Each structure stands twice: as structure tokens, then as C-alpha cells.
């Protein structure tokens, strides 16, 4: 399908409602069981909501906020808002009331959709600070506060009252009026580097990104099942796992939440998924842990299969040479070993798309060997998001791929990647100064340091602002070191510091299951997890693990001291963004005393109880 021959996303949905009428469009968990809507049913629900929005005064160009996790209501709201000629303003479900209020006020949204009573109560707590909100619409049935009433989405849609011919015609005329340069959304950045900025994206931005992205992958049929778990409030999932899927007639199933993704994979048996590197790190860790606990024979068999698999994928996809006998060996081990591994994740996965942060080369190659290839890409909220993407014909395990169609790239003198292309944003909403700072002679400055090889593959080194310059003048990218630390089976998360300091230090969090197994094996007695991480044997274990990783680096890149935190980094704790990226400034602020102690204490290891910090939970 040539997406660019259409003027808008709702226009394509209208056609798909006819073309794929009885085909499943969206599945969602209700009362513990997955249920579905067909394309025809989904489109009808969208039109009903667009009718309701019109009745409450939503007009073309108005902003409507959506404060919700991924679910059917989110999708109906988004398409209904567009069909009413309005603009969707997503708010991360993990945001506080205060954070949500900033987005609502800055975007001038007068209507807000909320998913649950908990989200409603966040807004109720800041009611006095959002005076322009006229209507709250809930996906679930409950009675709001009398001073701040809430209606259900079904009530607003008048779901029991079918559309009249006149109403349908009026709404579809609104859809016909939408053009490529009309704004579809304002997406607010996480604000980890300052005040959140509202990124203005158009129908054309998304249509180009979906079309060129699918073209890079060699086309996308209409028989895929996507499992969606990254927040739709984030542009990666919204484009690659939601718009691209629905516009090409595929099936989307919403995961219950990020913690149940593995369970939902077995239930839904997806063929495709969009993810950030953290999921692949967990898959890698879980599989190797299972292998470690198996019999010596099975353990040796798996590692030999990995060896053959590594030779196979490098020969076929990197060197592009005939595989010959190696192909027969791989098929044998695929049937004997890898197919059984894939069955643990539903058994039908054909590919993943990865973004948000660079994926470790070892883990990427591991996924390809298993027969669950990961196509890594790169982009920003400001670019809708993808500007580069790997494919089955063009893959480097440590690269984010080659530029999409009509994308121009260049490197500034300091290595910063700069972009031109039809998916680049219009600018930041009500922030001309920030918009001007982000562009230079028409080129978008990404803030990422990159290299581009002779074959056109792009490699992201690190965020420009996150590069560490030590007191000795050494420039160090922390992400590759952090990736190596996270590859260790006992380490869950890692963050490296050292800017303007004499050496590098790190804060680590343990892999809880493996540390508990270690404690059992070593017969360590402890009352709680806090006591366990302070045990001398645990200190010695992590010292040895860090020292082993240090050996692959020159002295100035080694970790001299580290702290072990008894609690994993989390969104709720304020250390991770909703897409699971490290919030470096927040972590440094939260653990400032501990980091300072790592530079003043003579001991090579400091293991601490989190309650000793002065930082508050975010």
C-alpha cells in the first residue's frame, strides 16, 4: 500500500474498515481474557467518539489530552480525536498529577481522557492548577468528584445510538478535509534535560515515516500480529507498533503491562514486536540462566549450537556468502535447540524492531542466532521517529542501520549527527527559541555523537551531553561500558559517572534472582535483601565481576569504585524514563552523596543501604 497517496491516517483506517472489515484489528485483555474488535467495529467506535467530541464543542485544531496506558480506549480516543479534526496530546501514564498538569496547560487542552480512577485522582489533586479543563472522559465506569465530573467514553460516544447517515457523512467530510501538513499530535519530551518541550508532528510526518520504514524492511504484509507494550505516548511505539500495523491491515494486541510481556507473548503468540534494548537484555539473561541450570549435556549442546549459529548468521547476513554445509548444520540445531527456545516466546516471532537506545552487539547477534532477528533503528521524537533502520539485507549487529528513503545525514565537526527529511518535526509548540536552537541551516541537530562507515551504516556512540570528559582530558562514552556491565549475569542495571573527575565510578543494581541463587549456593544467612547486598561474599563477588569487565578496557576506561544498590532502577523510583532509559541527572541527584563517597573513600567497593541516601523517590 502506498501510504503517501492518502492525505491522513484516518482516511486509511476508513478504507481498511472496508478492505479488512471482518479481520481482527485490536485485541485487549478484559476480565482476564483477550477479546477483540474487527476493523469495521473499530472504525465505527472511532466515528461514534468523533461525533461525541463534536457535540461537546471540540473543533478543528483543538488539543485533546490522553492520560492513559496502552489499551483499546487509547486507540479509539486517538483516531476519534483525529477524525474530529483535533490534535492528540499524549501524557505518560506514569506521570504525576503535577507533570500531567504542565502538559495540559501548556498544550491548552480542554478535554482530557483518563484510563482509570487512579489517573483521574491525579488530576483531581491538581484541579486548581488546570482551570481550563472542561471535560474529563474515562475509559472505566466510576463517579467523579462533584466539582470535577467525569463521563465515560461510551457515554460521550452514545454507543447505544447508531450513527445517522447525516452524522456519518459529516464526520467523513471532516476526515476528507485533513491534509498532510495538518498537525496530528504534540508529544512532550521527558524533560530530563529541562522543561518538557512539545514536539509538533503532522500527518505527513507519520505517513512518511511509516511508509519509508516499511519500505526499508522490504514491505509489511497484512498477516502480522504485533504485541504492543511500549507506551503509545512515546513516538516509537506509536509509529512502528501502532500506526504502521493498523495502516497495513495487521493485528495489534495490547500487553497488560510491561511486567507481563513474557506471559502475554505466550498467550498472543505475536509475529512482530517493537521494543527497547531492555527486553532483549532480559530475554538473553533468562535464556542463559535456564541453560546454566540444565544438565551438562544440554548446556554443552546449547553453546555448540550458538557457535554454529554465530558462524551461520555472520556468513549469510554480514559477509553475504554461500552458507553451504553450514546451512545444513544450522537447520539441524535450529530444529533441535532454537525452535524450542522460540516456543517459550510464542513460537511465531518473525522479527523485532528495536529503538530508544543502542542495543548491545552481543545480544543483537544472539537474537539473530535464535531466529528472532532484531532490526535496530535510530530516531528521535523530533523525527517521528525513525531516520535509520537495519533490514534483512543490510545488517550490522552494532549499527542502527542505513538512512530511510529521502533522509539526509551529515556529521558536524564534533561528530554530532544532523538530519534532514520529510519526517522531521515542524518545531516545538510555543517555543520558538528552542526550535531555533535545534536547527542549523535547515538541519536538525540530534544531540547524538555518531559515525558513518563507507557502506552507509550509522553507529551511535552516545548522547553528546552524556559524554564524560575526565579530569585528565579523556573523552569517554559511558553507554558501551554500561552495556558491558549489564551483560554480566549478576548485574541488572549500571550507570557510569566520571565527568571532570579523576576516574570512573559506577552504581550497579543486582539481578535479584541470580543473587538469591548465589546466596543459597554459598549458604549465606541474611534477614532481608538489604542485608544480603552488604554481605562480604557478595562484595567479593561483584568486585570480581567488575574486575573481569575492566580487563577489556584501557586504564582510563576502567571502573575504579562502585556502589551496589539493593533496589533496581525503575520508572516509579524516578531513575528510568517511561521507555526504560536511564535518567542520568535524576540518578546523580538521588545518589549524589553516594557518588561523592566513591571518590573520597579508599575502599574499592562500597555497598550501601538505599535508605542512607538523601534523595527522595520520584
Coordinates of C-alpha atoms in Angstrom, one line a residue:
X1 CA 0.0 0.0 0.0
X2 CA 1.3 3.4 -0.9
X3 CA 0.6 5.3 2.3
X4 CA 1.6 8.7 0.8
X5 CA -1.2 8.5 -1.7
X6 CA -3.5 9.3 1.2
X7 CA -3.8 12.6 3.0
X8 CA -4.3 11.2 6.5
X9 CA -4.2 8.3 8.9
X10 CA -8.0 8.3 9.5
X11 CA -8.5 8.2 5.7
X12 CA -6.6 4.9 5.5
X13 CA -8.4 3.5 8.5
X14 CA -11.7 4.2 6.7
X15 CA -10.5 2.3 3.7
X16 CA -9.2 -0.6 5.8
X17 CA -12.6 -0.8 7.6
X18 CA -13.9 -1.9 4.2
X19 CA -10.9 -3.8 2.9
X20 CA -10.3 -5.7 6.2
X21 CA -13.8 -5.4 7.6
X22 CA -14.1 -8.7 9.5
X23 CA -10.4 -9.0 10.3
X24 CA -9.2 -8.5 13.8
X25 CA -7.7 -5.1 14.3
X26 CA -7.2 -4.8 18.1
X27 CA -7.1 -7.3 20.9
X28 CA -7.2 -6.3 24.6
X29 CA -7.5 -8.0 28.0
X30 CA -10.9 -7.7 29.6
X31 CA -11.8 -9.6 32.8
X32 CA -8.7 -11.7 32.4
X33 CA -9.4 -12.8 28.8
X34 CA -8.3 -11.4 25.5
X35 CA -11.2 -10.0 23.4
X36 CA -11.1 -8.2 20.0
X37 CA -12.6 -5.6 17.7
X38 CA -12.6 -6.1 13.9
X39 CA -11.5 -3.2 11.6
X40 CA -15.1 -2.4 10.9
X41 CA -16.1 -2.4 14.6
X42 CA -13.0 -0.3 15.5
X43 CA -13.8 2.3 12.8
X44 CA -17.4 2.5 13.9
X45 CA -16.3 3.2 17.5
X46 CA -13.9 5.9 16.2
X47 CA -16.8 7.6 14.3
X48 CA -19.0 7.4 17.4
X49 CA -16.4 9.1 19.5
X50 CA -15.7 11.8 16.9
X51 CA -19.5 12.5 16.9
X52 CA -19.4 12.9 20.7
X53 CA -16.4 15.2 20.6
X54 CA -18.2 17.4 18.2
X55 CA -21.2 17.6 20.4
X56 CA -19.2 18.8 23.4
X57 CA -17.6 21.5 21.2
X58 CA -14.3 20.1 20.1
X59 CA -13.3 21.8 16.9
X60 CA -10.7 21.5 14.2
X61 CA -7.2 22.3 15.7
X62 CA -8.3 21.9 19.4
X63 CA -6.0 19.9 21.6
X64 CA -7.3 16.9 23.5
X65 CA -5.1 15.1 26.0
X66 CA -4.9 11.3 26.6
X67 CA -3.6 10.3 30.1
X68 CA -3.5 6.5 29.9
X69 CA -1.5 3.3 29.5
X70 CA -1.9 1.3 26.3
X71 CA -5.4 0.0 25.8
X72 CA -8.3 0.0 23.4
X73 CA -9.6 3.3 24.8
X74 CA -6.3 5.0 23.9
X75 CA -6.6 3.9 20.2
X76 CA -10.3 4.9 19.9
X77 CA -9.5 8.2 21.5
X78 CA -6.6 8.9 19.2
X79 CA -8.4 8.1 16.0
X80 CA -11.6 9.8 17.2
X81 CA -9.7 13.0 18.0
X82 CA -8.1 13.0 14.6
X83 CA -11.4 12.3 12.9
X84 CA -12.9 15.3 14.7
X85 CA -10.1 17.4 13.2
X86 CA -8.4 17.8 16.6
X87 CA -4.9 17.2 17.9
X88 CA -3.9 14.3 20.3
X89 CA -1.7 15.3 23.2
X90 CA -0.5 12.1 24.9
X91 CA 0.6 12.1 28.6
X92 CA 2.6 9.2 30.0
X93 CA 0.6 7.0 32.3
X94 CA 3.4 7.1 34.8
X95 CA 3.3 10.9 35.1
X96 CA 2.3 12.6 38.3
X97 CA -0.6 15.0 38.5
X98 CA 1.8 17.9 38.5
X99 CA 3.6 16.6 35.4
X100 CA 0.3 16.0 33.7
X101 CA -0.9 19.5 34.6
X102 CA 2.1 21.1 32.9
X103 CA 1.3 19.2 29.6
X104 CA -2.4 20.0 29.8
X105 CA -1.8 23.7 30.5
X106 CA 1.0 24.2 28.0
X107 CA -0.9 22.5 25.2
X108 CA -4.2 24.3 26.1
X109 CA -6.1 21.0 26.2
X110 CA -9.7 21.5 27.4
X111 CA -10.7 17.8 27.2
X112 CA -8.7 15.0 28.9
X113 CA -9.2 11.3 28.5
X114 CA -8.1 9.2 31.5
X115 CA -7.9 5.4 31.8
X116 CA -8.6 4.7 35.4
X117 CA -9.8 6.2 38.6
X118 CA -6.1 6.5 39.7
X119 CA -5.3 8.7 36.8
X120 CA -8.5 10.8 37.4
X121 CA -7.4 11.2 41.1
X122 CA -4.0 12.5 39.9
X123 CA -5.9 15.3 38.0
X124 CA -8.3 15.9 40.9
X125 CA -5.3 16.5 43.2
X126 CA -4.2 19.4 40.9
X127 CA -7.6 20.6 39.9
X128 CA -6.9 24.2 40.9
X129 CA -3.9 24.3 38.6
X130 CA -5.8 23.2 35.4
X131 CA -8.7 25.7 35.4
X132 CA -9.2 25.4 31.6
X133 CA -10.1 21.7 31.6
X134 CA -13.8 21.5 30.8
X135 CA -14.3 17.8 30.5
X136 CA -12.8 14.5 31.8
X137 CA -13.6 11.4 29.9
X138 CA -12.9 8.0 31.5
X139 CA -12.4 4.6 29.9
X140 CA -13.7 2.9 33.0
X141 CA -17.0 3.4 34.8
X142 CA -17.0 5.3 38.1
X143 CA -18.4 8.5 39.5
X144 CA -16.1 11.5 39.7
X145 CA -16.0 14.2 42.3
X146 CA -18.9 16.6 42.1
X147 CA -16.6 19.6 41.5
X148 CA -14.8 17.7 38.7
X149 CA -17.2 15.4 37.0
X150 CA -16.1 12.6 34.6
X151 CA -18.0 10.9 31.9
X152 CA -17.2 7.6 30.3
X153 CA -16.0 7.3 26.7
X154 CA -19.1 5.2 26.0
X155 CA -21.3 7.9 27.3
X156 CA -19.6 10.5 25.2
X157 CA -19.9 8.2 22.2
X158 CA -23.5 7.5 22.9
X159 CA -22.6 4.0 22.0
X160 CA -26.2 2.7 22.0
X161 CA -27.3 5.3 19.4
X162 CA -26.1 4.3 15.9
X163 CA -24.8 7.0 13.6
X164 CA -27.3 8.5 11.3
X165 CA -26.4 8.9 7.6
X166 CA -26.1 12.6 8.1
X167 CA -23.7 12.2 11.1
X168 CA -21.6 9.7 9.3
X169 CA -21.4 11.9 6.2
X170 CA -20.4 15.0 8.3
X171 CA -17.6 13.1 10.2
X172 CA -16.2 11.6 7.0
X173 CA -16.2 15.1 5.4
X174 CA -14.0 16.1 8.4
X175 CA -11.7 13.2 7.6
X176 CA -11.6 14.3 3.9
X177 CA -10.6 17.8 5.0
X178 CA -7.4 16.6 6.8
X179 CA -4.1 17.2 4.9
X180 CA -0.5 16.1 5.1
X181 CA 0.6 19.3 6.8
X182 CA -2.2 19.2 9.5
X183 CA -0.9 18.6 13.0
X184 CA -1.7 15.1 14.3
X185 CA -0.1 15.4 17.7
X186 CA 2.0 17.3 20.2
X187 CA 4.3 14.9 22.1
X188 CA 6.1 16.3 25.1
X189 CA 9.7 15.2 25.8
X190 CA 10.5 13.6 29.1
X191 CA 12.0 16.8 30.4
X192 CA 15.1 15.0 31.8
X193 CA 17.3 17.8 30.4
X194 CA 15.0 20.7 31.4
X195 CA 11.4 21.8 30.9
X196 CA 9.4 19.4 28.7
X197 CA 9.1 20.6 25.1
X198 CA 6.1 19.9 22.9
X199 CA 7.1 18.3 19.6
X200 CA 4.7 19.2 16.7
X201 CA 4.2 16.3 14.3
X202 CA 2.0 16.2 11.2
X203 CA 0.0 13.6 9.4
X204 CA 2.7 13.8 6.7
X205 CA 5.5 13.2 9.2
X206 CA 3.9 9.9 10.4
X207 CA 2.8 8.7 6.9
X208 CA 6.4 9.3 5.5
X209 CA 8.0 7.5 8.5
X210 CA 5.6 4.5 8.3
X211 CA 5.9 4.2 4.5
X212 CA 9.7 4.6 4.3
X213 CA 10.2 2.4 7.4
X214 CA 8.2 -0.4 5.9
X215 CA 10.0 0.0 2.6
X216 CA 13.3 -0.3 4.4
X217 CA 12.1 -3.6 5.9
X218 CA 11.2 -4.9 2.4
X219 CA 7.4 -4.3 2.9
X220 CA 5.0 -5.3 5.5
X221 CA 2.1 -7.7 4.7
X222 CA -1.2 -7.8 6.5
X223 CA -0.8 -11.1 8.4
X224 CA 1.3 -9.9 11.3
X225 CA 0.3 -9.9 14.9
X226 CA 2.0 -7.1 16.9
X227 CA 2.2 -7.3 20.7
X228 CA 2.2 -3.7 22.0
X229 CA 3.8 -2.9 25.4
X230 CA 5.9 0.3 25.0
X231 CA 3.8 3.4 25.8
X232 CA 1.8 4.8 22.9
X233 CA 2.6 8.1 24.5
X234 CA 6.1 7.5 23.1
X235 CA 6.6 8.1 19.3
X236 CA 8.5 4.8 18.8
X237 CA 5.5 2.5 19.6
X238 CA 3.0 4.9 18.2
X239 CA 4.6 4.8 14.7
X240 CA 6.2 1.4 14.4
X241 CA 3.9 -0.8 16.5
X242 CA 0.6 1.0 16.1
X243 CA 0.1 3.2 13.1
X244 CA 2.3 1.1 10.8
X245 CA 0.5 -2.1 12.0
X246 CA -3.1 -0.7 11.6
X247 CA -2.4 1.2 8.3
X248 CA -1.1 -2.1 6.7
X249 CA -4.1 -4.1 7.9
X250 CA -2.4 -6.0 10.7
X251 CA -3.5 -7.1 14.2
X252 CA -2.4 -5.3 17.4
X253 CA -2.7 -6.9 20.8
X254 CA -2.1 -4.8 23.9
X255 CA 0.0 -6.3 26.6
X256 CA -1.5 -6.0 30.1
X257 CA 1.6 -4.1 31.3
X258 CA 5.4 -4.2 30.8
X259 CA 5.8 -6.7 33.7
X260 CA 3.6 -9.3 31.9
X261 CA 5.1 -9.1 28.5
X262 CA 6.6 -12.5 28.6
X263 CA 3.3 -14.0 29.8
X264 CA 1.4 -12.2 27.1
X265 CA 3.8 -13.3 24.4
X266 CA 2.8 -16.9 25.1
X267 CA -0.9 -16.0 25.1
X268 CA -0.9 -13.8 21.9
X269 CA 1.9 -15.6 20.0
X270 CA 3.0 -12.4 18.2
X271 CA 4.9 -12.4 14.9
X272 CA 6.3 -8.9 15.4
X273 CA 7.1 -6.5 18.3
X274 CA 8.6 -3.1 18.9
X275 CA 10.9 -2.8 21.9
X276 CA 13.7 -1.1 23.6
X277 CA 17.0 -2.9 24.4
X278 CA 15.9 -3.8 28.0
X279 CA 13.6 -6.5 26.8
X280 CA 16.3 -8.2 24.8
X281 CA 18.7 -8.0 27.7
X282 CA 16.1 -9.8 29.8
X283 CA 15.5 -12.4 27.2
X284 CA 19.2 -13.0 26.9
X285 CA 19.6 -13.3 30.6
X286 CA 16.6 -15.6 31.1
X287 CA 17.7 -18.0 28.4
X288 CA 21.3 -18.2 29.6
X289 CA 20.1 -18.7 33.1
X290 CA 17.9 -21.5 32.1
X291 CA 20.8 -23.1 30.1
X292 CA 23.1 -22.7 33.2
X293 CA 20.6 -24.7 35.3
X294 CA 20.3 -27.5 32.8
X295 CA 22.3 -30.7 32.6
X296 CA 26.0 -30.6 31.4
X297 CA 25.0 -32.3 28.1
X298 CA 22.2 -29.8 27.3
X299 CA 24.5 -26.9 28.4
X300 CA 27.3 -28.0 26.0
X301 CA 24.8 -28.7 23.2
X302 CA 23.3 -25.2 23.5
X303 CA 26.7 -23.5 23.5
X304 CA 27.9 -25.5 20.5
X305 CA 24.6 -24.6 18.7
X306 CA 25.3 -21.0 19.5
X307 CA 28.8 -21.3 18.0
X308 CA 27.4 -22.8 14.7
X309 CA 24.6 -20.2 14.7
X310 CA 27.1 -17.4 15.1
X311 CA 29.1 -18.6 12.1
X312 CA 25.9 -19.1 10.1
X313 CA 24.4 -15.6 10.6
X314 CA 27.8 -13.8 10.1
X315 CA 28.4 -15.8 6.9
X316 CA 24.9 -15.3 5.5
X317 CA 23.9 -11.8 6.7
X318 CA 27.2 -9.9 7.3
X319 CA 29.6 -11.5 4.8
X320 CA 26.8 -12.4 2.3
X321 CA 28.5 -15.6 1.3
X322 CA 27.0 -19.0 0.4
X323 CA 26.4 -21.0 3.7
X324 CA 26.8 -24.5 2.1
X325 CA 27.2 -27.2 4.7
X326 CA 26.9 -24.5 7.5
X327 CA 23.3 -24.0 6.4
X328 CA 22.5 -27.7 7.0
X329 CA 24.2 -27.6 10.4
X330 CA 22.2 -24.5 11.4
X331 CA 18.9 -26.1 10.3
X332 CA 19.7 -29.1 12.4
X333 CA 20.4 -27.1 15.5
X334 CA 17.5 -24.8 14.8
X335 CA 15.1 -27.7 14.9
X336 CA 16.9 -29.3 17.9
X337 CA 17.5 -26.3 20.0
X338 CA 16.5 -22.8 18.8
X339 CA 12.9 -23.7 17.8
X340 CA 12.3 -24.9 21.4
X341 CA 13.6 -21.5 22.7
X342 CA 11.3 -19.6 20.3
X343 CA 8.4 -21.6 21.6
X344 CA 8.9 -20.1 25.0
X345 CA 8.0 -16.7 23.4
X346 CA 5.0 -17.9 21.5
X347 CA 6.8 -19.7 18.7
X348 CA 5.8 -17.3 15.8
X349 CA 8.1 -14.3 16.2
X350 CA 9.4 -13.2 12.8
X351 CA 11.2 -10.0 13.9
X352 CA 11.6 -7.3 16.4
X353 CA 12.2 -3.6 15.9
X354 CA 14.5 -2.0 18.5
X355 CA 15.0 1.7 19.2
X356 CA 15.3 4.2 22.1
X357 CA 18.9 3.3 22.8
X358 CA 21.8 1.3 21.2
X359 CA 21.4 -2.4 21.5
X360 CA 24.5 -4.3 22.6
X361 CA 26.1 -6.2 19.7
X362 CA 26.4 -9.5 21.5
X363 CA 22.7 -9.5 22.4
X364 CA 21.6 -8.5 18.9
X365 CA 23.7 -11.3 17.3
X366 CA 22.3 -13.7 20.0
X367 CA 18.7 -12.9 18.9
X368 CA 19.5 -13.4 15.2
X369 CA 21.1 -16.8 16.0
X370 CA 17.9 -17.8 17.8
X371 CA 15.9 -17.0 14.7
X372 CA 14.2 -13.9 16.2
X373 CA 16.0 -11.1 14.3
X374 CA 16.1 -7.6 15.7
X375 CA 16.1 -4.7 13.2
X376 CA 17.7 -1.9 15.1
X377 CA 16.9 1.7 14.1
X378 CA 17.6 5.2 15.2
X379 CA 15.5 8.3 15.6
X380 CA 14.1 11.0 17.9
X381 CA 10.7 12.2 18.9
X382 CA 11.5 15.1 16.7
X383 CA 11.8 12.8 13.6
X384 CA 8.6 10.7 14.0
X385 CA 10.9 8.8 15.0
X386 CA 12.9 6.6 12.6
X387 CA 15.6 8.0 10.3
X388 CA 17.7 4.9 10.0
X389 CA 16.9 1.2 10.2
X390 CA 18.6 -2.2 9.6
X391 CA 17.0 -4.8 7.4
X392 CA 17.3 -8.4 6.4
X393 CA 19.6 -7.4 3.5
X394 CA 21.5 -4.7 5.4
X395 CA 22.5 -5.6 8.9
X396 CA 25.4 -4.9 11.2
X397 CA 24.8 -6.0 14.8
X398 CA 26.3 -2.9 16.3
X399 CA 24.8 -0.4 13.8
X400 CA 21.4 1.3 13.8
X401 CA 21.2 0.8 10.0
X402 CA 21.2 2.9 7.0
X403 CA 19.1 6.1 6.3
X404 CA 15.5 5.7 5.2
X405 CA 14.3 6.9 1.8
X406 CA 14.7 10.7 1.4
X407 CA 16.7 11.1 4.7
X408 CA 19.9 13.1 4.5
X409 CA 22.5 12.7 7.2
X410 CA 25.8 14.5 7.9
X411 CA 28.2 14.8 10.8
X412 CA 29.1 18.1 12.4
X413 CA 32.8 18.9 13.2
X414 CA 32.4 17.4 16.7
X415 CA 30.7 14.2 15.4
X416 CA 27.1 15.3 16.1
X417 CA 24.6 13.6 13.8
X418 CA 22.5 16.1 11.8
X419 CA 19.3 15.2 9.8
X420 CA 17.1 16.5 7.0
X421 CA 14.0 14.6 5.9
X422 CA 10.2 14.7 5.5
X423 CA 9.7 13.1 8.9
X424 CA 11.3 16.0 10.8
X425 CA 9.0 18.0 13.1
X426 CA 7.6 21.4 12.4
X427 CA 9.1 22.6 15.7
X428 CA 8.4 22.9 19.4
X429 CA 5.0 24.2 20.4
X430 CA 5.1 27.7 21.7
X431 CA 8.9 27.6 22.0
X432 CA 10.5 29.4 19.1
X433 CA 13.8 29.8 20.9
X434 CA 14.2 26.1 21.4
X435 CA 13.2 25.4 17.8
X436 CA 15.8 27.8 16.5
X437 CA 18.5 26.2 18.8
X438 CA 17.7 22.7 17.5
X439 CA 18.1 23.6 13.8
X440 CA 21.2 24.8 12.0
X441 CA 20.8 25.9 8.3
X442 CA 17.8 23.6 8.0
X443 CA 19.5 20.6 9.6
X444 CA 18.1 19.1 12.8
X445 CA 20.8 18.7 15.5
X446 CA 20.2 15.4 17.2
X447 CA 22.5 15.7 20.2
X448 CA 24.0 12.3 19.4
X449 CA 27.6 11.6 18.5
X450 CA 27.8 9.1 15.6
X451 CA 30.0 7.7 12.9
X452 CA 29.0 6.6 9.4
X453 CA 31.1 3.9 7.6
X454 CA 31.9 3.6 4.0
X455 CA 28.9 1.4 3.3
X456 CA 26.5 3.9 4.8
X457 CA 25.8 2.2 8.2
X458 CA 25.3 4.5 11.1
X459 CA 26.8 3.9 14.5
X460 CA 25.6 5.8 17.6
X461 CA 28.4 6.5 20.1
X462 CA 26.5 8.3 22.8
X463 CA 24.5 11.4 23.7
X464 CA 26.6 14.5 23.2
X465 CA 25.7 15.8 26.6
X466 CA 26.4 12.5 28.3
X467 CA 30.0 12.1 27.1
X468 CA 32.3 12.0 30.0
X469 CA 35.4 14.2 30.0
X470 CA 37.7 13.1 32.8
X471 CA 39.9 15.5 34.8
X472 CA 42.8 14.0 32.7
X473 CA 41.0 15.2 29.5
X474 CA 39.9 11.7 28.3
X475 CA 36.6 11.6 26.3
X476 CA 34.6 8.5 27.3
X477 CA 31.2 7.3 26.1
X478 CA 29.5 5.7 29.1
X479 CA 26.9 3.7 27.3
X480 CA 29.2 0.9 25.9
X481 CA 30.7 0.4 29.3
X482 CA 27.3 0.3 30.9
X483 CA 26.2 -2.3 28.3
X484 CA 29.2 -4.5 29.1
X485 CA 28.3 -4.3 32.8
X486 CA 24.7 -5.2 32.2
X487 CA 25.8 -8.3 30.2
X488 CA 27.2 -9.8 33.4
X489 CA 24.6 -12.3 34.8
X490 CA 24.7 -10.8 38.3
X491 CA 24.2 -7.1 37.2
X492 CA 20.7 -5.8 36.3
X493 CA 21.4 -2.1 35.8
X494 CA 24.5 0.0 35.6
X495 CA 25.3 3.7 35.3
X496 CA 28.8 5.2 35.0
X497 CA 29.9 8.6 36.3
X498 CA 33.2 10.5 36.0
X499 CA 32.8 13.8 34.3
X500 CA 35.5 16.2 35.4
X501 CA 36.7 13.6 37.9
X502 CA 40.0 11.7 38.0
X503 CA 38.4 8.3 37.3
X504 CA 35.2 6.4 36.5
X505 CA 32.8 5.1 39.2
X506 CA 29.5 3.2 38.8
X507 CA 26.3 2.5 40.5
X508 CA 25.1 -1.1 40.0
X509 CA 21.9 -3.0 40.8
X510 CA 22.0 -6.7 41.2
X511 CA 20.0 -9.3 39.3
X512 CA 17.8 -10.4 42.2
X513 CA 17.1 -14.0 41.2
X514 CA 20.7 -14.8 40.5
X515 CA 22.0 -13.1 43.6
X516 CA 19.5 -15.2 45.7
X517 CA 20.8 -18.3 43.9
X518 CA 24.3 -17.3 44.8
X519 CA 23.3 -16.8 48.4
X520 CA 21.8 -20.2 48.5
X521 CA 24.8 -21.8 46.9
X522 CA 27.2 -20.1 49.4
X523 CA 24.8 -20.7 52.3
X524 CA 24.7 -17.0 53.2
X525 CA 22.5 -16.2 56.1
X526 CA 20.5 -12.9 55.8
X527 CA 17.3 -11.3 57.2
X528 CA 16.4 -9.3 54.1
X529 CA 17.8 -8.2 50.7
X530 CA 19.4 -5.1 52.2
X531 CA 21.5 -7.3 54.5
X532 CA 22.4 -9.6 51.6
X533 CA 23.9 -7.0 49.4
X534 CA 26.1 -5.9 52.4
X535 CA 27.5 -9.4 52.9
X536 CA 31.2 -9.8 52.4
X537 CA 30.9 -12.7 50.0
X538 CA 28.6 -10.6 47.8
X539 CA 31.1 -7.7 47.9
X540 CA 33.8 -10.1 46.7
X541 CA 31.5 -11.5 44.0
X542 CA 30.8 -8.1 42.5
X543 CA 34.4 -6.9 42.8
X544 CA 35.5 -9.9 40.8
X545 CA 32.8 -9.4 38.2
X546 CA 33.7 -5.7 37.7
X547 CA 37.4 -6.5 37.6
X548 CA 36.8 -9.1 34.9
X549 CA 35.0 -6.4 32.8
X550 CA 37.7 -3.9 33.5
X551 CA 40.3 -6.1 31.8
X552 CA 38.9 -5.4 28.3
X553 CA 39.4 -1.6 28.7
X554 CA 42.4 0.7 28.9
X555 CA 43.1 2.0 32.4
X556 CA 41.3 5.3 31.9
X557 CA 38.1 3.5 31.0
X558 CA 38.0 1.1 34.0
X559 CA 35.6 1.4 36.9
X560 CA 37.7 2.2 40.0
X561 CA 35.0 2.1 42.6
X562 CA 31.3 1.1 42.5
X563 CA 28.2 1.1 44.7
X564 CA 25.7 -1.7 44.8
X565 CA 22.1 -0.6 45.2
X566 CA 19.6 -3.0 46.8
X567 CA 16.8 -1.8 44.6
X568 CA 16.6 -2.0 40.8
X569 CA 16.2 1.3 38.9
X570 CA 12.5 1.9 38.0
X571 CA 10.1 4.3 36.5
X572 CA 8.4 4.6 39.8
X573 CA 11.7 5.3 41.6
X574 CA 12.4 8.2 39.1
X575 CA 15.6 6.5 37.7
X576 CA 14.1 5.4 34.3
X577 CA 12.0 7.2 31.6
X578 CA 8.8 5.5 30.5
X579 CA 10.8 3.9 27.7
X580 CA 13.3 2.5 30.3
X581 CA 16.2 4.8 29.5
X582 CA 18.4 6.0 32.4
X583 CA 17.6 9.4 33.7
X584 CA 21.2 10.3 34.5
X585 CA 20.6 13.7 36.1
X586 CA 17.9 12.3 38.4
X587 CA 20.1 9.3 39.4
X588 CA 23.1 11.6 40.1
X589 CA 20.9 13.9 42.1
X590 CA 19.3 11.0 44.0
X591 CA 22.6 9.3 44.8
X592 CA 24.8 12.4 45.0
X593 CA 26.1 11.6 48.5
X594 CA 27.0 8.0 47.5
X595 CA 28.8 9.1 44.3
X596 CA 30.7 11.7 46.3
X597 CA 31.7 9.0 48.8
X598 CA 33.0 6.8 46.0
X599 CA 35.6 9.5 45.2
X600 CA 36.6 10.1 48.9
X601 CA 36.5 6.6 50.3
X602 CA 39.6 4.5 49.9
X603 CA 37.8 1.1 49.7
X604 CA 37.4 -0.3 46.2
X605 CA 33.8 -1.3 46.9
X606 CA 31.0 0.5 48.7
X607 CA 27.8 -1.4 49.2
X608 CA 25.1 0.6 50.7
X609 CA 21.5 0.5 52.0
X610 CA 19.3 2.8 49.8
X611 CA 17.8 4.4 52.9
X612 CA 21.1 6.1 53.6
X613 CA 20.6 8.4 50.6
X614 CA 19.1 11.8 51.0
X615 CA 17.4 11.6 47.6
X616 CA 13.6 11.2 47.6
X617 CA 11.6 8.8 45.5
X618 CA 10.4 10.5 42.3

